[in-house]
PDB file of C-alpha atoms in Angstrom:
ATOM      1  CA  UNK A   1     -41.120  88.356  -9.120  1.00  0.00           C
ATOM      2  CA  UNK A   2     -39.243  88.975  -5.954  1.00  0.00           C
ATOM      3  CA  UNK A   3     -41.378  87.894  -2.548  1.00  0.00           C
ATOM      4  CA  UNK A   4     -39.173  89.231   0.138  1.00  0.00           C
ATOM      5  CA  UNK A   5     -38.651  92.903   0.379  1.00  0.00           C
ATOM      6  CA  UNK A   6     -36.421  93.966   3.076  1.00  0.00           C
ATOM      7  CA  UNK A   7     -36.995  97.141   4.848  1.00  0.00           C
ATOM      8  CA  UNK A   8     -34.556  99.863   5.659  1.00  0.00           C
ATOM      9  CA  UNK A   9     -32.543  99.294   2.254  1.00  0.00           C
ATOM     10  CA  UNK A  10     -29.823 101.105   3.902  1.00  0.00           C
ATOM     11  CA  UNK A  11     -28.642 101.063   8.169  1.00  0.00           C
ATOM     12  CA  UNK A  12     -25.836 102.963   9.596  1.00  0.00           C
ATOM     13  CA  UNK A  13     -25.612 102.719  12.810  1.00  0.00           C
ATOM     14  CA  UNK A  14     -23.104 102.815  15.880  1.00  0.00           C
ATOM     15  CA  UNK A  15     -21.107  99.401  17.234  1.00  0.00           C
ATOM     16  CA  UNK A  16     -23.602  98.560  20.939  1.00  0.00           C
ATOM     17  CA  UNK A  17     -26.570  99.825  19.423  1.00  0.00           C
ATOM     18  CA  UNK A  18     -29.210  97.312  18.086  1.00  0.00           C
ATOM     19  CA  UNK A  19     -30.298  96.998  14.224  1.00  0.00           C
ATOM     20  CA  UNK A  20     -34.035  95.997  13.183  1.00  0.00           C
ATOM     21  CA  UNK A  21     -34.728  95.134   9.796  1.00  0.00           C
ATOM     22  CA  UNK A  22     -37.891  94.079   8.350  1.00  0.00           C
ATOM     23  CA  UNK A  23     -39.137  92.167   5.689  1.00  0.00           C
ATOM     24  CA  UNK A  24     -42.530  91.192   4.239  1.00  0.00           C
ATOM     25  CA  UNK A  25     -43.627  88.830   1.390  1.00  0.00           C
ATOM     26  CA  UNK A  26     -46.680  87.608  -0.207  1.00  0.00           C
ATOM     27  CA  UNK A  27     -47.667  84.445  -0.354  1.00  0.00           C
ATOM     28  CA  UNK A  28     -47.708  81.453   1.905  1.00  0.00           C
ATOM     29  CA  UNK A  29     -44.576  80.165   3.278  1.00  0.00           C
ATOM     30  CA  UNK A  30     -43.694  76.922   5.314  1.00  0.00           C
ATOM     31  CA  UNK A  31     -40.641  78.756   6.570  1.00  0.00           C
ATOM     32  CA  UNK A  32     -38.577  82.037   6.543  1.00  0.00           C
ATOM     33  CA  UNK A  33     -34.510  82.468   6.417  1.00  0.00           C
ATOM     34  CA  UNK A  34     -32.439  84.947   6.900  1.00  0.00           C
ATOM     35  CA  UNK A  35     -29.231  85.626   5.527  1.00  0.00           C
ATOM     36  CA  UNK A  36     -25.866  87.329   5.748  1.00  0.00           C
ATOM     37  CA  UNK A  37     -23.711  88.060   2.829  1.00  0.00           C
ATOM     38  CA  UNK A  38     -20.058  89.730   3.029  1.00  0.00           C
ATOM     39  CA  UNK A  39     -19.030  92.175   0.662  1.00  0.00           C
ATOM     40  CA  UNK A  40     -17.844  89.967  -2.671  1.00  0.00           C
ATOM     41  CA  UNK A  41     -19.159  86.902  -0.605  1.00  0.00           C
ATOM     42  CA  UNK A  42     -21.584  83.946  -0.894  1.00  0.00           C
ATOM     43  CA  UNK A  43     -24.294  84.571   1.221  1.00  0.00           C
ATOM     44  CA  UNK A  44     -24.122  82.697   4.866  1.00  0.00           C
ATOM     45  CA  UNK A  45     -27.546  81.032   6.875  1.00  0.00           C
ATOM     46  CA  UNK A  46     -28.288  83.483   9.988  1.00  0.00           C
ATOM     47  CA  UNK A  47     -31.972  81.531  11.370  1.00  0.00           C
ATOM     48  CA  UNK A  48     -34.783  79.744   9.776  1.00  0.00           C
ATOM     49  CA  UNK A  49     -38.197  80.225  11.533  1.00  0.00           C
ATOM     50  CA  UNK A  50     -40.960  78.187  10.730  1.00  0.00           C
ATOM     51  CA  UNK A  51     -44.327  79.422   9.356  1.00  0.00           C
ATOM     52  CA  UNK A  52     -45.875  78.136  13.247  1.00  0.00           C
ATOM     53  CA  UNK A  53     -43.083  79.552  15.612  1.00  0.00           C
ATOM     54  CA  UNK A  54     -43.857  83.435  16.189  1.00  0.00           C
ATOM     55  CA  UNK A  55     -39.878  84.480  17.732  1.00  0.00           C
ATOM     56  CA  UNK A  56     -36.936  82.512  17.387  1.00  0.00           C
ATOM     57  CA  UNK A  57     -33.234  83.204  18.992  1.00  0.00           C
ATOM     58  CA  UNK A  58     -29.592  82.781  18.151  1.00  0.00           C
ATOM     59  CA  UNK A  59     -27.191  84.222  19.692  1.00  0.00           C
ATOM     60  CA  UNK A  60     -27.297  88.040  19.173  1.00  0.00           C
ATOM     61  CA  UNK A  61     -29.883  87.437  16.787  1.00  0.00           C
ATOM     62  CA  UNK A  62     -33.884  87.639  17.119  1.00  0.00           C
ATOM     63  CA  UNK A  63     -35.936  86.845  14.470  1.00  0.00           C
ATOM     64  CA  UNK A  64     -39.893  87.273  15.116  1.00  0.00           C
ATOM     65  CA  UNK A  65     -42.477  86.153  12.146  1.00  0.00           C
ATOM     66  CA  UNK A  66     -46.353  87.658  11.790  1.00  0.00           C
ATOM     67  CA  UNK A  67     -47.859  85.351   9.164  1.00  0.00           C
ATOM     68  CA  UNK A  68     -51.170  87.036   9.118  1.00  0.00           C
ATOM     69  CA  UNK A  69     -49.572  90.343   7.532  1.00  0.00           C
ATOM     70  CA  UNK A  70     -46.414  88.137   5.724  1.00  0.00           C
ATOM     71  CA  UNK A  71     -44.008  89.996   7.643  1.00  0.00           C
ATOM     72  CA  UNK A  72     -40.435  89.158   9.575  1.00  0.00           C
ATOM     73  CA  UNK A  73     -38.155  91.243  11.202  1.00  0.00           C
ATOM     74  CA  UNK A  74     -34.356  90.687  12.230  1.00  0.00           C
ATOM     75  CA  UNK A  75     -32.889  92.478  15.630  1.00  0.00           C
ATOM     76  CA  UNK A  76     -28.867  92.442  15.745  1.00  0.00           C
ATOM     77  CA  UNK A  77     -28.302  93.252  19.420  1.00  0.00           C
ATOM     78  CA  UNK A  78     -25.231  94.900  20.742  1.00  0.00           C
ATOM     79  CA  UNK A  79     -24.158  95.834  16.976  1.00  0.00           C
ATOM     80  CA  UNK A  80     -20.379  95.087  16.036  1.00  0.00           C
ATOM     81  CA  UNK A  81     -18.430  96.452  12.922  1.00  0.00           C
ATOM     82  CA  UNK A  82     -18.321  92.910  12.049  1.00  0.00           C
ATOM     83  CA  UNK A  83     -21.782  92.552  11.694  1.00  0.00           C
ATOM     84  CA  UNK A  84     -21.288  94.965   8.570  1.00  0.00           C
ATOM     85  CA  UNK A  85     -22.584  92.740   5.470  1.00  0.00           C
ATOM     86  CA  UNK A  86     -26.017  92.718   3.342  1.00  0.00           C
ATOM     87  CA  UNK A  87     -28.641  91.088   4.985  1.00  0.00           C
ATOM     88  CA  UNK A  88     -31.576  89.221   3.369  1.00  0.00           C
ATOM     89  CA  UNK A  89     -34.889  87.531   3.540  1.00  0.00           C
ATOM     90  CA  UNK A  90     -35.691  84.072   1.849  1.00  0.00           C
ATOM     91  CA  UNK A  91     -38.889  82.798   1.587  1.00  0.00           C
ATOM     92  CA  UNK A  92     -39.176  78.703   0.938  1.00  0.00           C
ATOM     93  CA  UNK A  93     -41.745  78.906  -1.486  1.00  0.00           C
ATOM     94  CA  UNK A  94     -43.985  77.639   0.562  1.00  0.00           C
ATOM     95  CA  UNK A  95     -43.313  73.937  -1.203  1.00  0.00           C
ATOM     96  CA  UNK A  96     -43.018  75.471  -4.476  1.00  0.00           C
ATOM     97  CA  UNK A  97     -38.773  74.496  -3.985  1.00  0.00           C
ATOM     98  CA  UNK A  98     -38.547  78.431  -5.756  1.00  0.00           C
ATOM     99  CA  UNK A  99     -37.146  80.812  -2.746  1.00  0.00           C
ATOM    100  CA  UNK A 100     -37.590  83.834  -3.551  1.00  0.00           C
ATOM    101  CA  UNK A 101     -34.895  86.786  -1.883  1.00  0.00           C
ATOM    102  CA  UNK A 102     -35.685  90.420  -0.960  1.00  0.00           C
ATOM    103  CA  UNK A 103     -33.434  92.746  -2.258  1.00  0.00           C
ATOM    104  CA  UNK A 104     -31.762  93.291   1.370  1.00  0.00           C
ATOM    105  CA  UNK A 105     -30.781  96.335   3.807  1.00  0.00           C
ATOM    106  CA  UNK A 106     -27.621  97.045   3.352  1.00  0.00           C
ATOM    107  CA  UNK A 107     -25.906  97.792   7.112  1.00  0.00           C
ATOM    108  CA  UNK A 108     -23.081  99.609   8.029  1.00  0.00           C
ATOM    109  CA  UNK A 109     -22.349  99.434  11.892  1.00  0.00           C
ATOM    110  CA  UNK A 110     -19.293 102.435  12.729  1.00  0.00           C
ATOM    111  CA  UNK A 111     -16.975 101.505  15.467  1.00  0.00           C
TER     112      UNK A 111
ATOM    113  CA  UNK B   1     -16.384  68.997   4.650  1.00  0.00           C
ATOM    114  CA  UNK B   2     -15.553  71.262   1.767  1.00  0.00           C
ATOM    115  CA  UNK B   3     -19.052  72.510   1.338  1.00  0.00           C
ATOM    116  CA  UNK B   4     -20.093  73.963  -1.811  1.00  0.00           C
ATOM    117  CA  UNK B   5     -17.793  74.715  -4.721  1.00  0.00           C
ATOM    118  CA  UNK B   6     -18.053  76.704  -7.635  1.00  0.00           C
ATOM    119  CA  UNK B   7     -15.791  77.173 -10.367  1.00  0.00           C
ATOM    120  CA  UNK B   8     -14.441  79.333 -11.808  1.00  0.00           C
ATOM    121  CA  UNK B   9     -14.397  81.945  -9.537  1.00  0.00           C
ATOM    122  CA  UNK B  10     -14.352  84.786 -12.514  1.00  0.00           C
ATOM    123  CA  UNK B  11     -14.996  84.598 -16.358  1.00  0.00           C
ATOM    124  CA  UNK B  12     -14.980  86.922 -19.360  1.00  0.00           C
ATOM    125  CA  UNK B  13     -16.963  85.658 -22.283  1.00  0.00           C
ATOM    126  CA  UNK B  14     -17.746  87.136 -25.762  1.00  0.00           C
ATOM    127  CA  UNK B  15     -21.202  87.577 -26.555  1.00  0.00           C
ATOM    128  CA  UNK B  16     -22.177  84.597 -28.337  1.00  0.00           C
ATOM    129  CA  UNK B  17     -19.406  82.191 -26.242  1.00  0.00           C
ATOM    130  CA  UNK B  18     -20.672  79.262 -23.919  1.00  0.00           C
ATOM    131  CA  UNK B  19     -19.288  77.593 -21.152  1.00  0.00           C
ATOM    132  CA  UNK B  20     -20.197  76.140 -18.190  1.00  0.00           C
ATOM    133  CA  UNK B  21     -20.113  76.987 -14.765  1.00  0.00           C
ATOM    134  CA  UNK B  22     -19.223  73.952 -12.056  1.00  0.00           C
ATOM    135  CA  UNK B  23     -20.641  73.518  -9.315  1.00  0.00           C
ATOM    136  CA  UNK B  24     -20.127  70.486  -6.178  1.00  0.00           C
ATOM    137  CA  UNK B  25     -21.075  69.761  -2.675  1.00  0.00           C
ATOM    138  CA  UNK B  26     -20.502  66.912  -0.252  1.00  0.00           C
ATOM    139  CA  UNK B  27     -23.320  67.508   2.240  1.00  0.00           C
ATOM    140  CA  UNK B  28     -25.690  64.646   0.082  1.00  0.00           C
ATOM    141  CA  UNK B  29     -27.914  67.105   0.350  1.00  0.00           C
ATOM    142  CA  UNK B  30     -30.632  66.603  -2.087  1.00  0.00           C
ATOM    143  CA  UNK B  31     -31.633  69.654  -3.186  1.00  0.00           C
ATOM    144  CA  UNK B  32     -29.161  72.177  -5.202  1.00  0.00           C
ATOM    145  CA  UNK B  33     -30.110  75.652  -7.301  1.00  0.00           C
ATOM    146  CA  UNK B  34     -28.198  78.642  -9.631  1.00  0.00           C
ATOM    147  CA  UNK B  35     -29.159  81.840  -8.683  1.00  0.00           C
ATOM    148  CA  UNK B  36     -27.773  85.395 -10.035  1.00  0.00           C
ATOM    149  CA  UNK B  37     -27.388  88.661  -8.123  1.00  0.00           C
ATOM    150  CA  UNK B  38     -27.466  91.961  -9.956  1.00  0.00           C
ATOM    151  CA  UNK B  39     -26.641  95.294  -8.740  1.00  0.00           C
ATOM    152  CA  UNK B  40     -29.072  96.136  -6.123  1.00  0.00           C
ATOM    153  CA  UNK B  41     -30.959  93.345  -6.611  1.00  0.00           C
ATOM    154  CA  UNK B  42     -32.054  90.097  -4.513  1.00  0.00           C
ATOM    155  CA  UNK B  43     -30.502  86.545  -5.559  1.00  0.00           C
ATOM    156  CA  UNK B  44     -33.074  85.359  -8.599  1.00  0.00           C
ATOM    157  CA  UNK B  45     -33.836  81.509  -8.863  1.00  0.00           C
ATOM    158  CA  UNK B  46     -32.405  80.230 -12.634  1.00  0.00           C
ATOM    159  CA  UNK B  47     -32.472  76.829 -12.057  1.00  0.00           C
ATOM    160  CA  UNK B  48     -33.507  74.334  -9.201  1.00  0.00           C
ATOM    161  CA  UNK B  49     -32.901  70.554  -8.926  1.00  0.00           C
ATOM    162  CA  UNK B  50     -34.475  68.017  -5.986  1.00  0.00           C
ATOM    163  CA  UNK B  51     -32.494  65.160  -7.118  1.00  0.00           C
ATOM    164  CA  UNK B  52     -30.485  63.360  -9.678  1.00  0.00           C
ATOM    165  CA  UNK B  53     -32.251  63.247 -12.711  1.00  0.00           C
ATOM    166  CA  UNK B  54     -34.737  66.006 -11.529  1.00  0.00           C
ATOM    167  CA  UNK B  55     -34.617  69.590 -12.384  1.00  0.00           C
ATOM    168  CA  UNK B  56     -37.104  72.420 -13.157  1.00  0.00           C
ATOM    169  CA  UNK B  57     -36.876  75.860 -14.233  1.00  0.00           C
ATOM    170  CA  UNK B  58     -36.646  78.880 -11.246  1.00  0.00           C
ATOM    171  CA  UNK B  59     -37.213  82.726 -12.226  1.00  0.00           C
ATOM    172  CA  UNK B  60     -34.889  83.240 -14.828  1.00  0.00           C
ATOM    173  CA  UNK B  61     -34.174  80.015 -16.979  1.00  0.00           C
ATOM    174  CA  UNK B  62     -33.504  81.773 -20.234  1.00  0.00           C
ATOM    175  CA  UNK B  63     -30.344  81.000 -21.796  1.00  0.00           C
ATOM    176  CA  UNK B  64     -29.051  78.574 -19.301  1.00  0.00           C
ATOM    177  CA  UNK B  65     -29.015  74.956 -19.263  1.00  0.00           C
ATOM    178  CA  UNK B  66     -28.868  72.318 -16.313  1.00  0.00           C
ATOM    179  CA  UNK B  67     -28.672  68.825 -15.204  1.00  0.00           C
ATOM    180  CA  UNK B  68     -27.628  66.495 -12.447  1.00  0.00           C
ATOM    181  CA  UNK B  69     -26.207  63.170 -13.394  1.00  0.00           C
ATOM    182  CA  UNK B  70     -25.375  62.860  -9.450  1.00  0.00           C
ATOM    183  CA  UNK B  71     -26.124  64.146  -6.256  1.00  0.00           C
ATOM    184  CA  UNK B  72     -23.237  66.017  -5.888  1.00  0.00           C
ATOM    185  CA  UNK B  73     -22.632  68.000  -9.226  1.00  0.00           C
ATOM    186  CA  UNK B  74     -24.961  70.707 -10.491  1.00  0.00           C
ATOM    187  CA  UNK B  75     -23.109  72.529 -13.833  1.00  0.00           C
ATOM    188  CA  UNK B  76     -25.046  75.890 -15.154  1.00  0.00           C
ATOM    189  CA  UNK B  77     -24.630  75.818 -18.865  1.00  0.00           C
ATOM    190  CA  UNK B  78     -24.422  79.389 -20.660  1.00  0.00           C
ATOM    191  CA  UNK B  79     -25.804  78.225 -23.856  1.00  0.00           C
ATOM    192  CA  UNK B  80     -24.992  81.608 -26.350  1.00  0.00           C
ATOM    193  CA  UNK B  81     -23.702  84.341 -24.049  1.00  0.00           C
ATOM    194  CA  UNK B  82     -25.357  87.800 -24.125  1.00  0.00           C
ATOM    195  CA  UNK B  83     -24.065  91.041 -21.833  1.00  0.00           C
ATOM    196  CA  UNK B  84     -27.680  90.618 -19.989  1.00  0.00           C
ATOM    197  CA  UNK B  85     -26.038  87.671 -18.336  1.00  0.00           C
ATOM    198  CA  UNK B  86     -23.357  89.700 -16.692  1.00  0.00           C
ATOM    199  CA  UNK B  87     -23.406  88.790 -13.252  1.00  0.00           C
ATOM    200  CA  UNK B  88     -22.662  86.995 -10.367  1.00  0.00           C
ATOM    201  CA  UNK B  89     -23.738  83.297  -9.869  1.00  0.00           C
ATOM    202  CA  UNK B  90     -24.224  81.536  -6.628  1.00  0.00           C
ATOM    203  CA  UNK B  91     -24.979  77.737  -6.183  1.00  0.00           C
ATOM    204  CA  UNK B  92     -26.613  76.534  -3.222  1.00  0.00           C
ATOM    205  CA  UNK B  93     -27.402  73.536  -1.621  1.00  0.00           C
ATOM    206  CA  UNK B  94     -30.195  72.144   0.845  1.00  0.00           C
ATOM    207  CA  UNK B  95     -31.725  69.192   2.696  1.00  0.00           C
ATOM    208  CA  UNK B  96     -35.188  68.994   2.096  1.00  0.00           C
ATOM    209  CA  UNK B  97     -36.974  68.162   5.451  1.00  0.00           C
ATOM    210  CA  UNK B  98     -40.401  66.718   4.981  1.00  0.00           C
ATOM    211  CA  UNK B  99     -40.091  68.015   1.729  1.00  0.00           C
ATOM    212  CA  UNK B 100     -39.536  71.401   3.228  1.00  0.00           C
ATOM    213  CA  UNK B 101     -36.787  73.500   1.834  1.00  0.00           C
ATOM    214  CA  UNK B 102     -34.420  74.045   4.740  1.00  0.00           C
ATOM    215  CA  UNK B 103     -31.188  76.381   4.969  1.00  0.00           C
ATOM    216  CA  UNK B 104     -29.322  76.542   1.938  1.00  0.00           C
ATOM    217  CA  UNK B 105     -25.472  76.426   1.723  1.00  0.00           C
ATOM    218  CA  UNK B 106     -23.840  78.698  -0.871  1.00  0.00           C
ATOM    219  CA  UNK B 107     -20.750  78.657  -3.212  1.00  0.00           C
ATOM    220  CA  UNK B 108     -18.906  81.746  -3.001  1.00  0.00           C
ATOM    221  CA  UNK B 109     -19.395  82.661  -6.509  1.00  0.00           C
ATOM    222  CA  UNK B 110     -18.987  83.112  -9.777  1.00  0.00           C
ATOM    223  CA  UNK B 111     -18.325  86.874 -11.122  1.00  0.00           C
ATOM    224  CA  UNK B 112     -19.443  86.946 -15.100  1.00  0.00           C
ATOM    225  CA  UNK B 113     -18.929  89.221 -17.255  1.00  0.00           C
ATOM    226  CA  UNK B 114     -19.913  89.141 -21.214  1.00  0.00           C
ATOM    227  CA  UNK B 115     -18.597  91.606 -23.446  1.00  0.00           C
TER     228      UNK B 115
END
C-alpha cells in the first residue's frame, strides 16, 4: 500500500508564480524526500527533511513537515517552465528500508 | 562518477520469456532497490537490498528475483514474464545513515513491455 499521497494531482500554473503541493502519509517516518522526475526520466532528489526539523530550504525550494497530522508540503517559488516535471513524496519507512511513493502532482508551469 | 546504471534501457518480452535487468552504481553506497512505475501510479518497492549478500522482499516481489554478489551490482530477474509486468523499472541507490535511509539515486530506467 502506497504511504505518500500527494495533493493537487494536477498544477498549472504561470512561470513567477509559486506552486504548493502537499502530501500526507501514515505511519511513522524518520525522514521525508521529495522528488522530481522529468517526463521519460529517472526520478531526481529535491530535499530530505528529517522527522525533528519542522521547515527546511534549498534554493527555490521550501519544504515544511507536521508529524503530528503525517503531512509535508513543497513550495516552488518564482515558478519556471523548467520546473515542469512530476513531483513526489517518499517516505523512509520509518527503518522499515521499504519507501513508500505518493502517486505525485503532476505540474505544468506556462511561460 | 557514473552514478547509477541500468540496462537495457527498453525490452520486449513474450509472455513466458525471462531475462534480467542490470543494474550498477559506484557511489559504495550500501543500500540499492527495483521499483516499477505504472500509469498514474507512485514508484512501488519490488525488491530492496542493505548489503552484499542481503536482500528482502519490497511491495511487489512476485515474479522477480534478486541478489547482490557485490556492492555495486543489483540484477532484477524476470523469472516467467506475464503482460502485468509491463512497465517501467527504476533502480536506486542510497547510503544508509545511522541506519537511516537517506536520498536515493536513480537509474534512468528501464521501459518493459510483455506481449
Amino acid at each position: 500500500s502506497q504511504q505518500g499521497e500527494e495533493d493537487p494531482q494536477a498544477l498549472s500554473i504561470q512561470e513567477g508564480e509559486n506552486a504548493t503541493m502537499n502530501c500526507s502519509y501514515k505511519t511513522s517516518i524518520n525522514n521525508l524526500q521529495w522528488y522530481r522526475q522529468n517526463s521519460g526520466r529517472g526520478l531526481v532528489h529535491l530535499i530530505l527533511i528529517r522527522s525533528n526539523e519542522r521547515e527546511k530550504h534549498s534554493g527555490r525550494l521550501r519544504v515544511t513537515l507536521d508529524t503530528s497530522k503525517k503531512s509535508s508540503s513543497l513550495l516552488i517559488t518564482a515558478s519556471r517552465a523548467a520546473d515542469t516535471a512530476s513531483y513526489f513524496c517518499a517516505t523512509d519507512g520509518g527503518g522499515s528500508y521499504i519507501p513508500t511513493f505518493g502517486r505525485g502532482t503532476s505540474l505544468i508551469v506556462h511561460p | 562518477n557514473a552514478g547509477v546504471t541500468q540496462t537495457p534501457k527498453f525490452q520486449v518480452l513474450k509472455t513466458g520469456q525471462s531475462m534480467t535487468l542490470q543494474c550498477a552504481q559506484d557511489m559504495n553506497h550500501e543500500y540499492m532497490s527495483w521499483y516499477r512505475q505504472d500509469p498514474g501510479m507512485g514508484l512501488r518497492l519490488i525488491h530492496y537490498s542493505v548489503g552484499a549478500g542481503i536482500t528482502d522482499q519490497g511491495e511487489v516481489p512476485n515474479g522477480y528475483n534478486v541478489s547482490r554478489s557485490t556492492t555495486e551490482d543489483f540484477p532484477l530477474r524476470l523469472l516467467s514474464a506475464a503482460p502485468s509486468q509491463t512497465s517501467v523499472y527504476f533502480c536506486a541507490s542510497s547510503h544508509l545513515i545511522s541506519g537511516d535511509l537517506s536520498e536515493q539515486y536513480f537509474g534512468p530506467g528501464t521501459r518493459l513491455t510483455v506481449t
